[in-house]
mmCIF file of N, CA, C and O in Angstrom:
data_model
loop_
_atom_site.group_PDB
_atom_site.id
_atom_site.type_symbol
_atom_site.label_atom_id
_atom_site.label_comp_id
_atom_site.label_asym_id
_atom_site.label_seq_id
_atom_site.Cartn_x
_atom_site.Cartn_y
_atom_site.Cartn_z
ATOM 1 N N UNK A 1 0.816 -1.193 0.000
ATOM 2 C CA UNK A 1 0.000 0.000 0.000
ATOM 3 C C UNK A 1 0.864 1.264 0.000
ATOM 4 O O UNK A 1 0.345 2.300 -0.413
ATOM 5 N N UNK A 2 2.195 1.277 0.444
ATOM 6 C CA UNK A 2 2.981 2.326 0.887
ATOM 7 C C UNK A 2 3.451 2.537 -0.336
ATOM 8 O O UNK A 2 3.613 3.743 -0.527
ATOM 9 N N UNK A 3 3.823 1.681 -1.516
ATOM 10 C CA UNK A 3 4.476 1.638 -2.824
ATOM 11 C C UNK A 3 3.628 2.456 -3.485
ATOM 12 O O UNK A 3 4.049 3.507 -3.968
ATOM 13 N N UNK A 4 2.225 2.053 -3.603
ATOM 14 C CA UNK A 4 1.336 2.719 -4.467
ATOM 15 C C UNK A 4 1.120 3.940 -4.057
ATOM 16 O O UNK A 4 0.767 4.753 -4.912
ATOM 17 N N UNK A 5 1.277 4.394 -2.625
ATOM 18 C CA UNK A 5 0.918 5.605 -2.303
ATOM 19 C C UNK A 5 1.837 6.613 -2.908
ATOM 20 O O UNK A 5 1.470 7.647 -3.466
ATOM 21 N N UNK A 6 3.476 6.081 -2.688
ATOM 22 C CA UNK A 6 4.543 6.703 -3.081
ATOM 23 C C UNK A 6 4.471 6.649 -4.829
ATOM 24 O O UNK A 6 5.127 7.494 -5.438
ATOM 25 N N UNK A 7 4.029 6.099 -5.250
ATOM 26 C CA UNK A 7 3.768 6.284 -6.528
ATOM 27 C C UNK A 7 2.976 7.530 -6.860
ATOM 28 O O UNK A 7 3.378 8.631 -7.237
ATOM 29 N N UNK A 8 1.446 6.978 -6.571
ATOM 30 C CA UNK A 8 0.898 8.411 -6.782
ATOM 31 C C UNK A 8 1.109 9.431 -6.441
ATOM 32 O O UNK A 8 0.491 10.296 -7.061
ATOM 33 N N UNK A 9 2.153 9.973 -5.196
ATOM 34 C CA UNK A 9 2.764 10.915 -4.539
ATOM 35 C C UNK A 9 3.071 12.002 -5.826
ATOM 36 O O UNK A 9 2.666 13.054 -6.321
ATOM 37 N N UNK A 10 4.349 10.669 -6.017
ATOM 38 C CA UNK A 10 5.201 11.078 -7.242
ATOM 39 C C UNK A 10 4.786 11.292 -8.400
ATOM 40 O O UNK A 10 5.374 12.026 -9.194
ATOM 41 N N UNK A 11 3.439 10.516 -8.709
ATOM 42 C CA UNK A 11 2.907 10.816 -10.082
ATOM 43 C C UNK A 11 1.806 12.326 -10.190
ATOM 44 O O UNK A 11 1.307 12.877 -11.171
ATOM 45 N N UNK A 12 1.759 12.531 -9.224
ATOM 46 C CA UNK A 12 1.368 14.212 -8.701
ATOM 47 C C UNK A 12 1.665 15.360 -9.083
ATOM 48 O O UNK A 12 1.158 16.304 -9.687
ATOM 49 N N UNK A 13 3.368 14.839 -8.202
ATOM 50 C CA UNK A 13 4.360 15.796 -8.397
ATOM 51 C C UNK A 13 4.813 16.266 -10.020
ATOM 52 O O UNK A 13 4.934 17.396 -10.493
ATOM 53 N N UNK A 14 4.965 15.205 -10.515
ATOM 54 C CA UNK A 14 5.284 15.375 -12.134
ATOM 55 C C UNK A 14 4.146 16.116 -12.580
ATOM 56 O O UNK A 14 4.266 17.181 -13.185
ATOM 57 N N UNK A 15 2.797 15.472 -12.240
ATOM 58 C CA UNK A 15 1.857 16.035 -13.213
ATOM 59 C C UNK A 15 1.538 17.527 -12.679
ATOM 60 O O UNK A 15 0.880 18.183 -13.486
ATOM 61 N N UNK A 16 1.859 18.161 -11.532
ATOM 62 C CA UNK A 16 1.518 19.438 -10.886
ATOM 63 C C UNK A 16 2.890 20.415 -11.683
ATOM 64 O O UNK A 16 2.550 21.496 -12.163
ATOM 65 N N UNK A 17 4.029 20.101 -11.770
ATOM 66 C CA UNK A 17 5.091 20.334 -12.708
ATOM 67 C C UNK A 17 4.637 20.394 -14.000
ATOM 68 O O UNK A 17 4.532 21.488 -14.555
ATOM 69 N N UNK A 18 4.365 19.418 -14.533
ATOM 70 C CA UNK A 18 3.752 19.264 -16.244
ATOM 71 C C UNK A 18 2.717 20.622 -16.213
ATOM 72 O O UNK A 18 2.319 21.260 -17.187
ATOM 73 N N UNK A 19 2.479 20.803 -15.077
ATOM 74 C CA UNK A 19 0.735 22.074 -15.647
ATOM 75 C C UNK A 19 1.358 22.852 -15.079
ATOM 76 O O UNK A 19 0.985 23.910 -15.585
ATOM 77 N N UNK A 20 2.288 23.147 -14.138
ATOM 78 C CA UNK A 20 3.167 24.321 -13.748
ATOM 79 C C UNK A 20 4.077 25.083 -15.681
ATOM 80 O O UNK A 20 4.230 26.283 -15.907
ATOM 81 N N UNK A 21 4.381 24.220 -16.427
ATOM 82 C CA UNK A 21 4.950 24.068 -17.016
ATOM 83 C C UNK A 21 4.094 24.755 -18.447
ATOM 84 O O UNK A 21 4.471 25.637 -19.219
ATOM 85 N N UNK A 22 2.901 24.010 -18.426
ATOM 86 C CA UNK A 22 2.166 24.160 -19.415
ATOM 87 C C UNK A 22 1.538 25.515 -19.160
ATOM 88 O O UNK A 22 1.236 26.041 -20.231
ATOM 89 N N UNK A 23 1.272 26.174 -18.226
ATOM 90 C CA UNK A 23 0.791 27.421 -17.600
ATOM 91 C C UNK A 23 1.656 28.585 -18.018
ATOM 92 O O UNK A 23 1.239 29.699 -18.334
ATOM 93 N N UNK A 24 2.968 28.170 -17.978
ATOM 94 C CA UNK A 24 3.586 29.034 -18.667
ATOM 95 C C UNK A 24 3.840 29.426 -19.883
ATOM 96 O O UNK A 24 3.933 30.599 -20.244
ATOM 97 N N UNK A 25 3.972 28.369 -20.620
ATOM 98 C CA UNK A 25 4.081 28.308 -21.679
ATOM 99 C C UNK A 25 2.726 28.852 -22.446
ATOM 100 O O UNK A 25 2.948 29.382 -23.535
ATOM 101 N N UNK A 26 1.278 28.788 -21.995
ATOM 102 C CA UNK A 26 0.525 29.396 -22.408
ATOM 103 C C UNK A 26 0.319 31.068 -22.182
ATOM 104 O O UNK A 26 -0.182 31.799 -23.036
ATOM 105 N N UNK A 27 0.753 31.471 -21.008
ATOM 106 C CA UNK A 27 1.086 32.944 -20.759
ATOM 107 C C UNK A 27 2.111 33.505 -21.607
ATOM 108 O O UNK A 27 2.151 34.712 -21.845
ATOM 109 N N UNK A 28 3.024 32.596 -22.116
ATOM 110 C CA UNK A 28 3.885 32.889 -22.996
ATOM 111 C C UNK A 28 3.421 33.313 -24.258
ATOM 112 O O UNK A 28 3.709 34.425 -24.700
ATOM 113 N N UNK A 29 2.587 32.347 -24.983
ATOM 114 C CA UNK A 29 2.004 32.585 -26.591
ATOM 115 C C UNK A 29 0.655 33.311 -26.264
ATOM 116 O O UNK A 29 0.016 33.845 -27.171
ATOM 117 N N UNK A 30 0.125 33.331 -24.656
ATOM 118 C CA UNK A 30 -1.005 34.380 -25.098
ATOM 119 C C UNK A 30 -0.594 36.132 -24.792
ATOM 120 O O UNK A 30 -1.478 36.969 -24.611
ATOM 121 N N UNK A 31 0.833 36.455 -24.779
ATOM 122 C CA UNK A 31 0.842 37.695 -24.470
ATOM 123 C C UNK A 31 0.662 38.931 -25.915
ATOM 124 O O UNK A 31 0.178 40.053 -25.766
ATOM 125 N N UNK A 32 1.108 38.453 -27.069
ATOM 126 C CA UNK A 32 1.014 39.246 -27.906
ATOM 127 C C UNK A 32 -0.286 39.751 -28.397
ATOM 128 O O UNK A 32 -0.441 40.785 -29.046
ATOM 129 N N UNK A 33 -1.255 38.878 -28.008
ATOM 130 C CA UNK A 33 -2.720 38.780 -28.191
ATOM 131 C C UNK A 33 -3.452 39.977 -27.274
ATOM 132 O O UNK A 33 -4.458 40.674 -27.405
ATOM 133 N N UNK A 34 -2.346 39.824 -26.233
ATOM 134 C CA UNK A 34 -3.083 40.451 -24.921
ATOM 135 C C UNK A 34 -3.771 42.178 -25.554
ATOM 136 O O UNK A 34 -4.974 42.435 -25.496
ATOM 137 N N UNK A 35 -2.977 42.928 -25.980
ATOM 138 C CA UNK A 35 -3.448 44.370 -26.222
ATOM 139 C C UNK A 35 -4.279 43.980 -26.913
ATOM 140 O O UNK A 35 -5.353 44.274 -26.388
ATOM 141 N N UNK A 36 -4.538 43.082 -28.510
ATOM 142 C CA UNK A 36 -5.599 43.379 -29.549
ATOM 143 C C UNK A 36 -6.653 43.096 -28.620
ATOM 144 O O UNK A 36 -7.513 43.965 -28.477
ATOM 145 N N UNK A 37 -6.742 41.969 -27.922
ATOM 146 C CA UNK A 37 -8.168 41.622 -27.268
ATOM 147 C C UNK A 37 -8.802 42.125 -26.349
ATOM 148 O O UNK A 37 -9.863 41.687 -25.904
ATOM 149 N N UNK A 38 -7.989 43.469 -25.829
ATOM 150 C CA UNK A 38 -8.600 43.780 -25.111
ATOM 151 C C UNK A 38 -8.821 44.861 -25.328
ATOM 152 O O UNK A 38 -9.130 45.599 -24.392
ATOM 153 N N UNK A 39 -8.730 45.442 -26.889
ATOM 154 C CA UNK A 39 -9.210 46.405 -27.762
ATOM 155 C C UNK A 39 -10.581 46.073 -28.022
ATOM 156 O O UNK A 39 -11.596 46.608 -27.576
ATOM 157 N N UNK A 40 -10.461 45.144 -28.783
ATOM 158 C CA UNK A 40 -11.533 44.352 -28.762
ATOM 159 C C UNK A 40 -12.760 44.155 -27.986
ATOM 160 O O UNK A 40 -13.914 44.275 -28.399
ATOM 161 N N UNK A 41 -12.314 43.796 -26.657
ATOM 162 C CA UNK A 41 -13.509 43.661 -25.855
ATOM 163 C C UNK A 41 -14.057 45.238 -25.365
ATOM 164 O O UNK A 41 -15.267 45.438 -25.257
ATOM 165 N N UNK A 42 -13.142 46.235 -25.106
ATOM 166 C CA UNK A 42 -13.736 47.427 -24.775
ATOM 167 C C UNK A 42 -14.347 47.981 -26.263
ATOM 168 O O UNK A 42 -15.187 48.849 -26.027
ATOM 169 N N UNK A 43 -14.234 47.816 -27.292
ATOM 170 C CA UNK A 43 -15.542 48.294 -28.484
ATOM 171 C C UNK A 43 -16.568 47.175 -28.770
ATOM 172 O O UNK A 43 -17.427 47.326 -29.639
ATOM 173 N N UNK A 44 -16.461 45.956 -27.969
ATOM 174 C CA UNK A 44 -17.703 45.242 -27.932
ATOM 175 C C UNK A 44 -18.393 45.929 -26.453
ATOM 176 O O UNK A 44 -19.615 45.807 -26.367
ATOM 177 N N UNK A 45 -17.859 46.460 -25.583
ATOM 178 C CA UNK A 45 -17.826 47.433 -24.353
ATOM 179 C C UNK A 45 -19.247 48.776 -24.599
ATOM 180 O O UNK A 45 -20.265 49.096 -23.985
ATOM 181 N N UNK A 46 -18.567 49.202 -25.793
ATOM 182 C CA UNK A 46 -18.945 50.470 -26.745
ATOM 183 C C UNK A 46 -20.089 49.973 -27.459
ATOM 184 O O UNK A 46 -21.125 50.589 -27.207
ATOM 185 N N UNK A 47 -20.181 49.086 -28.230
ATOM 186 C CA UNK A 47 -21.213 48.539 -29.124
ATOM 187 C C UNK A 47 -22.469 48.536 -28.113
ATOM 188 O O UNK A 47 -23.502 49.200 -28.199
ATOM 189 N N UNK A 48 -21.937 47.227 -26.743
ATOM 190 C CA UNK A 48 -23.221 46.731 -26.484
ATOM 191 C C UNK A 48 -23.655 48.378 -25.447
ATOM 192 O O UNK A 48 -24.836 48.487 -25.118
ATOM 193 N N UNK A 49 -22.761 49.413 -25.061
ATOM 194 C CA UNK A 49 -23.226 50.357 -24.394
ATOM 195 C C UNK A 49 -24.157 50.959 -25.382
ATOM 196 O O UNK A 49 -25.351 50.876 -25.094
ATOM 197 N N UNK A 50 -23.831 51.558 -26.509
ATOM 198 C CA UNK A 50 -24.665 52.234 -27.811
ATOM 199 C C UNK A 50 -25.872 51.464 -28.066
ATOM 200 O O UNK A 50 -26.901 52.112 -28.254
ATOM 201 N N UNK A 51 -25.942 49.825 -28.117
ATOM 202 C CA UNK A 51 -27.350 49.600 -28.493
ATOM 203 C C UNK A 51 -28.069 49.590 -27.318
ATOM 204 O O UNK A 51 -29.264 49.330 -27.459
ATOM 205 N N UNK A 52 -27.540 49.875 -25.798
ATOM 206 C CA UNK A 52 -28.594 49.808 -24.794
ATOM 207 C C UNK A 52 -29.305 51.011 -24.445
ATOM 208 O O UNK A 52 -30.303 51.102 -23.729
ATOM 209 N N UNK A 53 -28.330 52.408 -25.354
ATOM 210 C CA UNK A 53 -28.515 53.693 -25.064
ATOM 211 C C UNK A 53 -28.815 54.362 -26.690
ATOM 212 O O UNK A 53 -28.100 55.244 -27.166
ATOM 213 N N UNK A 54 -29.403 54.062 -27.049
ATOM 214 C CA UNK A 54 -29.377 54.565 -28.275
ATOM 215 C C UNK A 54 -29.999 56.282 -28.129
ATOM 216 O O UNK A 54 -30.015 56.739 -29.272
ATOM 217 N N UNK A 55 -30.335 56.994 -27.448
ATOM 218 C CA UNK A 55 -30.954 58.235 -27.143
ATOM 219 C C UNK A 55 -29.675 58.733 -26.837
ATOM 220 O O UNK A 55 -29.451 59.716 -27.543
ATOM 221 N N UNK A 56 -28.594 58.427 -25.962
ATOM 222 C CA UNK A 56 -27.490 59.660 -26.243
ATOM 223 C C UNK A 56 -26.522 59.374 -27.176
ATOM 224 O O UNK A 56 -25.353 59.667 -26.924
ATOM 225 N N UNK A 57 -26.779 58.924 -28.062
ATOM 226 C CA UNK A 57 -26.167 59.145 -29.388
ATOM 227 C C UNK A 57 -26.893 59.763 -29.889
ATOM 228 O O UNK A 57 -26.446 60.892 -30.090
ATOM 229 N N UNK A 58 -27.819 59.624 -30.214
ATOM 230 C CA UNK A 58 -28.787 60.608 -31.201
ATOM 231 C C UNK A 58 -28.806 61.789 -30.363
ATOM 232 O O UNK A 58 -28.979 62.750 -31.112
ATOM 233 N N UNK A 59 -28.721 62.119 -29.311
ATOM 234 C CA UNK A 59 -28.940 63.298 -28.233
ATOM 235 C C UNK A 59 -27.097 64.118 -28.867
ATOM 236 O O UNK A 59 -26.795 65.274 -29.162
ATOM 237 N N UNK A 60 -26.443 63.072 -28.843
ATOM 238 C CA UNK A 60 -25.081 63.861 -29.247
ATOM 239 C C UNK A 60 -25.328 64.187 -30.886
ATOM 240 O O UNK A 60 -25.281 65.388 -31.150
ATOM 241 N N UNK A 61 -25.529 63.479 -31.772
ATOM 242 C CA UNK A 61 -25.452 63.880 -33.290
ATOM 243 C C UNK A 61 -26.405 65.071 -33.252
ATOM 244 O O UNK A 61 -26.168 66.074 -33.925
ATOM 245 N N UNK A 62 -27.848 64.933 -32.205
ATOM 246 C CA UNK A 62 -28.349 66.685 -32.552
ATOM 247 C C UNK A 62 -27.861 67.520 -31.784
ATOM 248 O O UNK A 62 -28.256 68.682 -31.696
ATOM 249 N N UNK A 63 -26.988 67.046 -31.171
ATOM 250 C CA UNK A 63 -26.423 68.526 -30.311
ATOM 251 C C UNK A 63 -25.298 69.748 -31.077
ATOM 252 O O UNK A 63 -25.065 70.951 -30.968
ATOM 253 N N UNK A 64 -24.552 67.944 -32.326
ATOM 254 C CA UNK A 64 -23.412 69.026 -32.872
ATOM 255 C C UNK A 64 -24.041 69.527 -34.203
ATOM 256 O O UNK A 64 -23.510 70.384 -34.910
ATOM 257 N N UNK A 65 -25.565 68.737 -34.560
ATOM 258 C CA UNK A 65 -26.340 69.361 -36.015
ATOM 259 C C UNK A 65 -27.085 70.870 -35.266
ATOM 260 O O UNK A 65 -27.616 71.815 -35.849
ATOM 261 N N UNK A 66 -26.904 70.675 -33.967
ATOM 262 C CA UNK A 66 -27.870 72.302 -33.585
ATOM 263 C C UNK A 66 -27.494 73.167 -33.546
ATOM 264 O O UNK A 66 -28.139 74.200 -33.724
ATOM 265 N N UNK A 67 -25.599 73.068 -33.155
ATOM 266 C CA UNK A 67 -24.731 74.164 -33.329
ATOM 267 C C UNK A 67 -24.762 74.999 -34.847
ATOM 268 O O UNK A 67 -24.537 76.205 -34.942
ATOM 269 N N UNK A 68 -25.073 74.145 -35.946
ATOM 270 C CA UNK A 68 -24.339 74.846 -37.497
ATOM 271 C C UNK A 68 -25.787 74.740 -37.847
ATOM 272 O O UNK A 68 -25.581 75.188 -38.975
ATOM 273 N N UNK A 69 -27.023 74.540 -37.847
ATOM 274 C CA UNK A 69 -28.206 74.416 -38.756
ATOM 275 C C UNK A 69 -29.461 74.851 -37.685
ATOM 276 O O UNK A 69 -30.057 73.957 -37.085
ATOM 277 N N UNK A 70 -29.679 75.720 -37.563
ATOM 278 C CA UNK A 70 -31.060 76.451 -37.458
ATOM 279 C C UNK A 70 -32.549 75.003 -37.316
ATOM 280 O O UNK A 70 -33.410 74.982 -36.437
ATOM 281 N N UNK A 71 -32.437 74.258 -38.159
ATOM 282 C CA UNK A 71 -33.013 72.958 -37.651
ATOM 283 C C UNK A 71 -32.780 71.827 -36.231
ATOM 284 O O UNK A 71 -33.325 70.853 -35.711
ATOM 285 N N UNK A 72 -31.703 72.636 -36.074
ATOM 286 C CA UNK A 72 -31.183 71.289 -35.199
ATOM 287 C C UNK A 72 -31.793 71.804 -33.810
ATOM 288 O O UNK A 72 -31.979 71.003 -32.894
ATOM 289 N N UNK A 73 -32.105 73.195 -33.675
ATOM 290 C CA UNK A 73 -32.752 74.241 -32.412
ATOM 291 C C UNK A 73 -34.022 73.315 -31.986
ATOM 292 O O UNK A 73 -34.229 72.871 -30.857
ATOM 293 N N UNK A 74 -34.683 73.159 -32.941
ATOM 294 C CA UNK A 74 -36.114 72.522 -32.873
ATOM 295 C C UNK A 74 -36.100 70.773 -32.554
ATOM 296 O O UNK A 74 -36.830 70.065 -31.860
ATOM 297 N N UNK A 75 -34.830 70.464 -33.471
ATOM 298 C CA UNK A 75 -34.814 68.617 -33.047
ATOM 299 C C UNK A 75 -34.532 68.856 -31.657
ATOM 300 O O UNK A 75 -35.243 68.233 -30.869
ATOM 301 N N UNK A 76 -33.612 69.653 -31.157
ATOM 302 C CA UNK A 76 -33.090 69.800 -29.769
ATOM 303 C C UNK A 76 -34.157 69.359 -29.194
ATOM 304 O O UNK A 76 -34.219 68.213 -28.747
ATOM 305 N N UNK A 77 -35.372 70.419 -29.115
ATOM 306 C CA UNK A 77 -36.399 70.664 -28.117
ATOM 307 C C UNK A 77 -37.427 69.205 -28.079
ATOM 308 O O UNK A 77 -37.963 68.806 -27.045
ATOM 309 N N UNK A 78 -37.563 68.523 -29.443
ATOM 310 C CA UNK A 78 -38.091 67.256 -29.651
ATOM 311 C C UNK A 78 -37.494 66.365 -28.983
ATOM 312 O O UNK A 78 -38.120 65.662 -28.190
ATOM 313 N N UNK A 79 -36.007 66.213 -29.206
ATOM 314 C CA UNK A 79 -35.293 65.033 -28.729
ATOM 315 C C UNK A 79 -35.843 65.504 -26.845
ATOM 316 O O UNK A 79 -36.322 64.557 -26.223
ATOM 317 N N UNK A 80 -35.753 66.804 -26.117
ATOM 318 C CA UNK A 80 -36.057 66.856 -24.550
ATOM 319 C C UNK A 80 -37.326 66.341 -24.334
ATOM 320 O O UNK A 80 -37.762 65.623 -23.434
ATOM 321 N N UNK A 81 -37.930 66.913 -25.483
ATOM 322 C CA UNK A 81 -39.806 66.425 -25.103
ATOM 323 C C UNK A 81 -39.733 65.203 -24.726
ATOM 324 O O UNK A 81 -40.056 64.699 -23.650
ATOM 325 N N UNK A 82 -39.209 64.652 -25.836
ATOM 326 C CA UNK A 82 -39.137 62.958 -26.501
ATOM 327 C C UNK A 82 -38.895 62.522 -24.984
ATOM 328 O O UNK A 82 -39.699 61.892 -24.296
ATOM 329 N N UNK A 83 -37.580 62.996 -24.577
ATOM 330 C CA UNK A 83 -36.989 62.074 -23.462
ATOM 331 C C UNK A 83 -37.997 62.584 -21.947
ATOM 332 O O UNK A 83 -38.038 61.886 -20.934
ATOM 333 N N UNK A 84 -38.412 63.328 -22.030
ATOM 334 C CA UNK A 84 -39.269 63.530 -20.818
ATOM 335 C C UNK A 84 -40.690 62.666 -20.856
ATOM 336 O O UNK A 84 -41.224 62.082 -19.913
ATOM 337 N N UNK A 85 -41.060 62.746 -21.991
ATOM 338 C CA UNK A 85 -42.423 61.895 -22.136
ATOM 339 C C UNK A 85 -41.883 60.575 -22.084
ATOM 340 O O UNK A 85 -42.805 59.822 -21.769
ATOM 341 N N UNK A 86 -40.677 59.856 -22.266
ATOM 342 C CA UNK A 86 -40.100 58.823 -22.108
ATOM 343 C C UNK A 86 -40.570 58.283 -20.241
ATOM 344 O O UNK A 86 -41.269 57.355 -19.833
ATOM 345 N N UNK A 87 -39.749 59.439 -19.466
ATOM 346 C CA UNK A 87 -39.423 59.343 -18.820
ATOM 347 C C UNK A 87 -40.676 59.226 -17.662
ATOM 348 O O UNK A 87 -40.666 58.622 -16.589
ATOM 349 N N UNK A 88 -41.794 60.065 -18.317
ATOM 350 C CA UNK A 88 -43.134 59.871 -17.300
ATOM 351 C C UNK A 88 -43.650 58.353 -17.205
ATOM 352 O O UNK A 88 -44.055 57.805 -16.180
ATOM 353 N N UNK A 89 -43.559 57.836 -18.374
ATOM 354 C CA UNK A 89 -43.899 56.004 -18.897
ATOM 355 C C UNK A 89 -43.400 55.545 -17.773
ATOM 356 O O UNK A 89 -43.366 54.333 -17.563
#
């Protein structure tokens, strides 16, 4: 019983080494990756923020069409209505 124990002891040890081993080696080939993906995940960040908010985007595109166009005075006041009557719902 003492043989087999010392076996599996040892067959532990190797295999806790083998994934000590393999752990690195994967931190190794995943570092170059590291910046793109996590470009990546902050404009999937951006995406899923924009489709949950779609009113301040459109609240920003009429803010900079209200500065240069005489139309954009009036979307202004629609887009506040808009969002206040939103907001009584």
């Amino acid at each position: 019983m003492r043989d087999k124990s010392a076996k599996l002891a040892k067959r532990r040890e190797s295999l806790v080494a083998q994934a000590t081993l393999q752990r690195d080696l994967l931190t190794e080939s995943i570092k170059p990756w590291l910046m793109p993906l996590t470009l990546a995940d902050q404009g999937l960040s951006i995406l899923n923020f924009v489709r949950k908010h779609p009113v301040l985007i459109l609240g920003g595109v009429l803010l900079s069409v209200s500065r240069s166009n005489p139309l954009g005075k009036y979307l202004r006041q629609g887009l506040v209505t808009w969002m206040a009557f939103r907001n009584l719902l």
